[in-house]
Coordinates of C-alpha atoms in Angstrom, one line a residue:
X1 CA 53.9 -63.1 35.9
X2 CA 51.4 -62.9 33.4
X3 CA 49.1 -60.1 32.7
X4 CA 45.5 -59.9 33.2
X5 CA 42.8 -57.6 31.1
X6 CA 42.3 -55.9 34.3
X7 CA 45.6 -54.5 34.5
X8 CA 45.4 -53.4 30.9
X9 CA 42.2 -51.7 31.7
X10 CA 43.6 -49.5 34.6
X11 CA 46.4 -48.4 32.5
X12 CA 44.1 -47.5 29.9
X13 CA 42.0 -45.5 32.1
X14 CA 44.8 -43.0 32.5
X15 CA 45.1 -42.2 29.0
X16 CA 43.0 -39.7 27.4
X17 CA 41.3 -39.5 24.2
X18 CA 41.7 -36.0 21.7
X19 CA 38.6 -34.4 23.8
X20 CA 39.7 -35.2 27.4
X21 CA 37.7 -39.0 27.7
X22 CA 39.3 -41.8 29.7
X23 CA 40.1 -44.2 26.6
X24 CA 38.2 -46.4 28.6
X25 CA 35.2 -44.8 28.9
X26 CA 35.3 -43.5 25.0
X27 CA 33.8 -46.8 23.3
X28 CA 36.7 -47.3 21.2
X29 CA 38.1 -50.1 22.5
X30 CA 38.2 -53.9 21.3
X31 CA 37.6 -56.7 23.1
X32 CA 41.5 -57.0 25.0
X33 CA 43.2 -60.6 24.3
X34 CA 46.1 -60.9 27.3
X35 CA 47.9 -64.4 27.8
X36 CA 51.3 -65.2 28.7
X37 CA 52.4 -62.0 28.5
X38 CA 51.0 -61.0 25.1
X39 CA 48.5 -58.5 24.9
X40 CA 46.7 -57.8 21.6
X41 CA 43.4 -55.2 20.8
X42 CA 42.6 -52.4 18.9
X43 CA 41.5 -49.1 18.7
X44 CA 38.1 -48.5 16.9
X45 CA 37.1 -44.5 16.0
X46 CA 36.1 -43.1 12.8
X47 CA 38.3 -42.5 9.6
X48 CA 38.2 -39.2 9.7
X49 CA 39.8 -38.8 12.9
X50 CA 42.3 -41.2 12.6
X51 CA 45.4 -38.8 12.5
X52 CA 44.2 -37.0 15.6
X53 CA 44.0 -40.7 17.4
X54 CA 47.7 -42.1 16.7
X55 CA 49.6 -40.5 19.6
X56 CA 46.7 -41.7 21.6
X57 CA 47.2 -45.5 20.4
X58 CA 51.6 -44.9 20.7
X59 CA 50.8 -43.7 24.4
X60 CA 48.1 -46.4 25.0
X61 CA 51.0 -49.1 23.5
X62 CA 53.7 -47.9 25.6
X63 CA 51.3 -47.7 29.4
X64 CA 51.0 -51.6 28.5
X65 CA 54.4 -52.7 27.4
X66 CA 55.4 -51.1 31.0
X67 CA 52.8 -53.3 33.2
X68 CA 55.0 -56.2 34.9
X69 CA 55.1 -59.5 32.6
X70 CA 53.9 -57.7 29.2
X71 CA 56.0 -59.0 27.0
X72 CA 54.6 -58.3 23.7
X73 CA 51.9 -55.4 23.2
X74 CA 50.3 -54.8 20.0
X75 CA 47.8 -52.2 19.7
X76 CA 46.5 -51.1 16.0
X77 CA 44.1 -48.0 15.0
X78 CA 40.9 -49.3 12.7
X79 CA 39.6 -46.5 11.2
X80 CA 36.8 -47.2 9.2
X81 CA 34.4 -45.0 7.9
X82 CA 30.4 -45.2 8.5
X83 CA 28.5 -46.5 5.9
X84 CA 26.6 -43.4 3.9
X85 CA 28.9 -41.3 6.0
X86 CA 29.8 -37.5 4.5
X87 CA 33.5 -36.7 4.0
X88 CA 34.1 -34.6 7.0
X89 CA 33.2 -30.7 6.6
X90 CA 35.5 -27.8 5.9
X91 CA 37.6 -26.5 9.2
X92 CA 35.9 -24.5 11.8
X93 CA 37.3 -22.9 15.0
X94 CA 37.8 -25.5 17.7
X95 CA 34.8 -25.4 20.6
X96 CA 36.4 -28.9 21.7
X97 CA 38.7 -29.1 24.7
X98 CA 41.2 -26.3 24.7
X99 CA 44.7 -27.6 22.7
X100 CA 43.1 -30.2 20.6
X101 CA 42.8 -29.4 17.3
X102 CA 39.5 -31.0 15.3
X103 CA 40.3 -34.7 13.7
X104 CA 39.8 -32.4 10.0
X105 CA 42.5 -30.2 10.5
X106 CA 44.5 -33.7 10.5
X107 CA 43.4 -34.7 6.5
X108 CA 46.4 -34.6 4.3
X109 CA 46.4 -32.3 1.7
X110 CA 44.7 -33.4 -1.6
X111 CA 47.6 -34.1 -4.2
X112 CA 50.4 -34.8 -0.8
X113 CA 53.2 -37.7 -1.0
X114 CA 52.8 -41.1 -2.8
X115 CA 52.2 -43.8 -0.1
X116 CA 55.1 -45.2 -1.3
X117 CA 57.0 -42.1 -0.1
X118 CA 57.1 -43.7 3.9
X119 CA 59.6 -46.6 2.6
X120 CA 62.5 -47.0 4.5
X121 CA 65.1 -49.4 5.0
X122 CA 65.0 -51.5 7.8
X123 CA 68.3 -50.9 9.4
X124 CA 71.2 -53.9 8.7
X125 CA 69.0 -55.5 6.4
X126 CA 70.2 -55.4 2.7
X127 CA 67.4 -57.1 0.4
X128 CA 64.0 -57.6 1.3
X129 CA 61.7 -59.8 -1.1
X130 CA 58.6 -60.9 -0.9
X131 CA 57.4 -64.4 -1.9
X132 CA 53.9 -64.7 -2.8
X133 CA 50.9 -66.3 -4.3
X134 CA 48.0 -65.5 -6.0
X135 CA 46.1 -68.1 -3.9
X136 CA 46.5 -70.6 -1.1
X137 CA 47.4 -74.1 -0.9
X138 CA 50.1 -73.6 -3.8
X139 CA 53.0 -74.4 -1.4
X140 CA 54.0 -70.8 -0.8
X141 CA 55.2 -70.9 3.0
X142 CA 57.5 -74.2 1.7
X143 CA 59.0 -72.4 -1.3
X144 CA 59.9 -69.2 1.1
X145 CA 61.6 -71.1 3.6
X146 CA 63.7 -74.0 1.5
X147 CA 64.6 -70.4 -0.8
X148 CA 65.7 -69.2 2.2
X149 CA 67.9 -71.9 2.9
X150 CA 69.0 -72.0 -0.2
X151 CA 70.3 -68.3 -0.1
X152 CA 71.8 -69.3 3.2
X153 CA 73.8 -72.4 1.4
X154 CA 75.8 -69.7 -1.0
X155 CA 76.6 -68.0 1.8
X156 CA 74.7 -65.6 2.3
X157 CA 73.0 -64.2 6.1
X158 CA 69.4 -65.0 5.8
X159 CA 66.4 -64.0 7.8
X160 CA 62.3 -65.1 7.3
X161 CA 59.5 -63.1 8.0
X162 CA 56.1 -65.2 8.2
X163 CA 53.6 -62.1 7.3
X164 CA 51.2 -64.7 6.7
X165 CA 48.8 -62.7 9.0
X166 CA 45.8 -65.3 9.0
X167 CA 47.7 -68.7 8.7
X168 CA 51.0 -68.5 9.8
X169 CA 52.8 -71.6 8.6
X170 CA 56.8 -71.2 9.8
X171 CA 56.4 -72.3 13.5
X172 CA 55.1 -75.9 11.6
X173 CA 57.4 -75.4 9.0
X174 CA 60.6 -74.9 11.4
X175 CA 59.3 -76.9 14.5
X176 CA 59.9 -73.8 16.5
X177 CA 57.7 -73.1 19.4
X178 CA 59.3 -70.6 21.9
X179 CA 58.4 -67.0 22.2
X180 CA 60.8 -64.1 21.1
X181 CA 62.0 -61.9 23.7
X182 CA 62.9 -59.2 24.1
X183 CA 66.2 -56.2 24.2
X184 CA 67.3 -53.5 26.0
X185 CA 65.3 -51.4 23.6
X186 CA 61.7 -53.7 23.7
X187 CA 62.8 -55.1 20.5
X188 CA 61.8 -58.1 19.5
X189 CA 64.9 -61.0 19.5
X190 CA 63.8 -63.6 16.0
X191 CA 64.2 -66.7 16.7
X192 CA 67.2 -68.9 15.5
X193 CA 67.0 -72.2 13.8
X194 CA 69.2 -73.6 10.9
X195 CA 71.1 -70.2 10.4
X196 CA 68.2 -68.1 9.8
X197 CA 67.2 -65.2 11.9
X198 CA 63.1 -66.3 12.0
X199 CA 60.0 -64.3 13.0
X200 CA 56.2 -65.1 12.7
X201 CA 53.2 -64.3 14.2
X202 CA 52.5 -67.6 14.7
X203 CA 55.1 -67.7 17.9
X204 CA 53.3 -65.0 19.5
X205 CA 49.2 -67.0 19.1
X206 CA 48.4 -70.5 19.7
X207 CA 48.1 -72.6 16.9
X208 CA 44.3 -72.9 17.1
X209 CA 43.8 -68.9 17.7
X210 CA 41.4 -67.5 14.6
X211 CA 42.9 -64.5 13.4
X212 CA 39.8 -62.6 13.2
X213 CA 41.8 -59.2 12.9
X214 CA 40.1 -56.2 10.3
X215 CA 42.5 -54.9 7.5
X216 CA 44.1 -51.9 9.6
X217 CA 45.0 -54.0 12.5
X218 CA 47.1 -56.6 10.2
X219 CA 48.7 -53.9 8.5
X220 CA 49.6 -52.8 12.2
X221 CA 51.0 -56.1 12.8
X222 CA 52.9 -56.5 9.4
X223 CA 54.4 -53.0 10.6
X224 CA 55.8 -54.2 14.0
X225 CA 57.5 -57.1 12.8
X226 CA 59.1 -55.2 10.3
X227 CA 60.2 -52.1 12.6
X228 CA 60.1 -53.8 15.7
X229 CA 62.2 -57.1 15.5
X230 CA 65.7 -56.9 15.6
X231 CA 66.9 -58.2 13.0
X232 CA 70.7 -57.7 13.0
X233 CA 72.8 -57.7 9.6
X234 CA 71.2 -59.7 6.7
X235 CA 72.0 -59.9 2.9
X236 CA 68.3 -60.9 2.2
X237 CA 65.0 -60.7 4.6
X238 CA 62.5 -63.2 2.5
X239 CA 59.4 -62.5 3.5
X240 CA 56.4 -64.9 3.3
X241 CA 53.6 -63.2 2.5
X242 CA 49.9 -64.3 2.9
X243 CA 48.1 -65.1 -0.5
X244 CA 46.6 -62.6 -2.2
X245 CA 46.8 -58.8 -3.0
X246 CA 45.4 -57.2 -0.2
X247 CA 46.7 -54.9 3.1
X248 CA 49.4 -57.0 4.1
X249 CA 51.0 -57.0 0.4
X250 CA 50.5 -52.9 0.4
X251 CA 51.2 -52.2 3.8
X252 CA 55.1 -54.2 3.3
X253 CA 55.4 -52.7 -0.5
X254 CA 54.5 -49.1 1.4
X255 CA 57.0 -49.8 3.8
X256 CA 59.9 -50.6 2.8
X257 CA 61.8 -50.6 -0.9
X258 CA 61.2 -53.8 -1.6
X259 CA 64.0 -55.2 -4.4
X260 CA 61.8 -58.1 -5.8
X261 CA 59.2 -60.7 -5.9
X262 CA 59.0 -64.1 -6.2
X263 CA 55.8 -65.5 -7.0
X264 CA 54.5 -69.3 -6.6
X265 CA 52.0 -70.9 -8.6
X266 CA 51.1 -74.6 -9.6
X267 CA 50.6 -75.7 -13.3
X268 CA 46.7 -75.4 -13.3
X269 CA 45.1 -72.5 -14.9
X270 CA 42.9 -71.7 -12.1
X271 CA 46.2 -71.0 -9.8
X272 CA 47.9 -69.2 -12.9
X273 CA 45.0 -66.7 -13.1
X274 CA 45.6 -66.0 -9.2
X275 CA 49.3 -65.7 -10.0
X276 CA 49.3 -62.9 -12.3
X277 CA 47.0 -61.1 -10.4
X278 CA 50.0 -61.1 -8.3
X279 CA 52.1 -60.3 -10.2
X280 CA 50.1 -57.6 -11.7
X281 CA 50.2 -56.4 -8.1
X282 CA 53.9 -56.0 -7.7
X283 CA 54.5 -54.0 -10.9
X284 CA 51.8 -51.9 -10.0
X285 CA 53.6 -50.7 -7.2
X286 CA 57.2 -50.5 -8.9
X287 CA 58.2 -53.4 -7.2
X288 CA 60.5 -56.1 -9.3
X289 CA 59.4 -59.3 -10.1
X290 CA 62.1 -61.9 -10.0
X291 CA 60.7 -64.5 -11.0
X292 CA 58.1 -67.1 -11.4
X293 CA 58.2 -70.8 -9.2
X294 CA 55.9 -73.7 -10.8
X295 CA 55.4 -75.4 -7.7
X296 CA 53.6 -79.3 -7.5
X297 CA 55.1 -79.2 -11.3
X298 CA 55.1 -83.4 -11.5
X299 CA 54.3 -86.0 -9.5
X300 CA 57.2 -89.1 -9.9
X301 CA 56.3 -92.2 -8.8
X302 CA 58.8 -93.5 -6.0
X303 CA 58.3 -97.0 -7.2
X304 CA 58.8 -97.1 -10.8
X305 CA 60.2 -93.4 -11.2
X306 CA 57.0 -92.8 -13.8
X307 CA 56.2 -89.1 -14.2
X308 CA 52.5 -87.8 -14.0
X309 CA 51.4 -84.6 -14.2
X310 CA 48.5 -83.9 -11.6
X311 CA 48.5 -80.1 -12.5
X312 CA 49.4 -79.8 -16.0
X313 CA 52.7 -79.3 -16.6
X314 CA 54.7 -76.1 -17.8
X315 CA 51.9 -74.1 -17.3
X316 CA 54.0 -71.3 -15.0
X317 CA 56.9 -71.5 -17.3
X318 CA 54.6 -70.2 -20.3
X319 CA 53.2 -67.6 -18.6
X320 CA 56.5 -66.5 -17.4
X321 CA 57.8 -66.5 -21.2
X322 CA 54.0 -64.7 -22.0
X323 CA 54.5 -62.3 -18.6
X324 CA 58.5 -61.8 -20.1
X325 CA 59.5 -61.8 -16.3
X326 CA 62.2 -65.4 -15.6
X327 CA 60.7 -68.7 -14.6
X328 CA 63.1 -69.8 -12.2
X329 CA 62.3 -73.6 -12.0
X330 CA 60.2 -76.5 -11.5
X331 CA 59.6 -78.3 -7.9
X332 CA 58.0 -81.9 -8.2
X333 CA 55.4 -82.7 -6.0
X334 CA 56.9 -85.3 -3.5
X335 CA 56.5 -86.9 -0.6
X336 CA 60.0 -86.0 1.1
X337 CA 59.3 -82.5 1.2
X338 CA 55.8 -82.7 2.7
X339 CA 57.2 -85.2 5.0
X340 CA 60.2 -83.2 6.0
X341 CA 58.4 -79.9 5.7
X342 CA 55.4 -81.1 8.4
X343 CA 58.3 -82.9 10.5
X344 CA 59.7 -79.2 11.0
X345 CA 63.1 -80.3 9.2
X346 CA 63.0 -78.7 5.4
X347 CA 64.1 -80.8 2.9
X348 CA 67.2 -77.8 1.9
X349 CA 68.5 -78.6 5.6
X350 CA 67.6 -83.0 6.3
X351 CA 68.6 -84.0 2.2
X352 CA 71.1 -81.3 1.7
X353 CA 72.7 -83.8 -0.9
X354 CA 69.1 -84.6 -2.1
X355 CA 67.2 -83.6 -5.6
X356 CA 65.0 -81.7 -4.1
X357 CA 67.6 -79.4 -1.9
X358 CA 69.6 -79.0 -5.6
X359 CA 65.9 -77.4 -7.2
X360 CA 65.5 -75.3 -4.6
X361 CA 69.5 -73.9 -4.4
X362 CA 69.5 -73.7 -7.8
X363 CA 66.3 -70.8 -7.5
X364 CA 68.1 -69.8 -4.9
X365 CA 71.3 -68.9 -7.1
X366 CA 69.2 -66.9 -9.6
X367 CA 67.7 -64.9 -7.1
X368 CA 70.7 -64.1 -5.5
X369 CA 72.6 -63.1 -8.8
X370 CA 69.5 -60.3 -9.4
X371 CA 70.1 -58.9 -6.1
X372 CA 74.1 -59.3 -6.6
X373 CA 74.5 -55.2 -6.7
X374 CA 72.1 -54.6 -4.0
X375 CA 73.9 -57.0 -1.7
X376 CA 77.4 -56.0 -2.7
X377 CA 76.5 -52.2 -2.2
X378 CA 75.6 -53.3 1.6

């Protein structure tokens, strides 16, 4: 049974906004995406009443997920403030429907908690880290998942998120296609494929879908598949983040206590610049960097075993040694693992006795012996 926007309409028309609107009738709504089950939009209202509109977006989520055949339901609050907008005035006595207070009486107090106050741990999970890039195309999504397996190879329970909002890679990466379901407790289930408890947005869009989503709705998103996947006991959630330093990387750093970063970067200055933006990111918000990954570091020739260095060479390394944070090694740019990673067979799991599988453990062991007391203490 699948749902229609229809159906998601009528159950919105019973939910009221804070003054007593239909939600429906209160021009807040986006444009409603519902297929095979799934059914994404957003709430639209003004940033200062955005506190006063979050029970209304929890009680608009919850009338979907109960429609027959919704099987995921993500709603997310924009809040954006109108350009050359004031800052809303000073509190005044209510004239607005008896009960609701005015969306001012919702502001924070100036001077309140750190953002970084709302971390908490998800629940069985040990370790979460982050692996990121300054910028795209660097081979981010590939380091994240053959690290993962690498963890997995020293025996350690692994899981991987795929955060990467607008260009989800794992689904390729892992030739996974189906769609999670869900528990007793509308939980997400991750999917399960060489050992790895896997979850990506990418299983809940088509391929070709545009992510056209504004900032507050991917931090929404980022959210729920933190909090709403059930991820079971793991030693180490990696996390593949998009590249950048933007909501997604705030929104999981706010989140939860992250215990490190792993950040990718070719040898080329133009990607090194990227990268320690990065990294600069991380430390910013307390969060421990764990190391630096040259990534494309040499190209050998398959033929004659000749090394050439398309990128520059050692370029990560030095700004590691510059940075003072550990360069944690060098991955060649070869054929096997593009070929094995676009196959949906990573080169950790097809050439386990490979070169390339030895790189990637070897990260994998450093990682794992800065997180030793974390893990242990689990």
């Amino acid at each position: 049974m699948s749902v229609t926007q229809q159906q998601v309409l009528d159950s919105l028309a019973r939910i009221k906004s804070p003054r007593g609107v239909a939600l429906t009738n209160a021009n807040v709504l986006s444009a409603i995406s519902a297929s095979d089950g799934k059914v994404f939009f957003s709430i639209n209202v003004d940033a200062a009443e955005a506190r006063a509109w979050e029970s209304v977006r929890a009680e608009a989520e919850a009338a979907v997920r109960a429609i027959p055949g919704a099987t995921t339901v993500m709603v997310a609050l924009t809040a954006e403030r109108k350009p050359g907008s004031a800052p809303p005035p000073p509190p005044q006595p209510s004239r607005g429907t008896p009960g609701v207070q005015p969306a001012h009486a919702h502001k924070p107090p100036q001077g309140g908690q750190s953002p970084m106050a709302r971390q908490s741990e998800i629940p069985g999970v040990a370790a979460v880290i982050a692996v990121a890039s300054g910028k795209g195309g660097v081979g981010k999504s590939t380091t994240a998942l053959n690290l993962a397996l690498g963890l997995r190879d020293l025996g350690l329970k692994v899981g991987l998120l795929d955060a990467d909002i607008y260009g989800p890679s794992v689904p390729r990466l892992t030739g996974l296609r189906d769609k999670p379901e869900l528990n007793d407790e509308r939980k997400m289930i991750p999917l399960r494929r060489f050992g790895l408890a896997i979850m990506s947005i990418g299983f809940l869009v088509e391929e070709e879908t545009a992510m056209i989503w504004r900032g507050p709705m991917v931090m929404s998103a980022v959210t729920q598949m933190l909090r709403d996947v059930e991820w079971g006991k793991l030693d180490v959630l990696v996390v593949d983040m998009p590249p950048g330093t933007g909501d997604a990387q705030l929104t999981l750093a706010q989140n939860v206590p992250l215990k490190g970063a792993v950040i990718v970067s070719t040898p080329q200055d133009l990607s090194l610049i990227d990268a320690r933006r990065g990294l600069a990111m991380f430390k910013k918000v307390n969060v421990p960097v764990l190391g630096i990954v040259e990534n494309m570091s040499y190209f050998q020739c398959p033929h004659c075993g000749t090394k050439s260095d398309i990128f520059g060479h050692g370029g990560a390394r030095h700004e590691a040694e510059k940075l003072k944070v550990p360069f944690l090694g060098e991955i060649p740019l070869h054929m096997a693992i593009r070929a094995t990673s676009d196959a949906g067979n990573p080169v950790v799991d097809s050439e386990p006795d490979g070169p390339h599988a030895a790189i990637y453990r070897a990260i994998a062991g450093q990682v794992r012996d800065q997180l030793k007391g974390v893990i242990a203490a689990a």
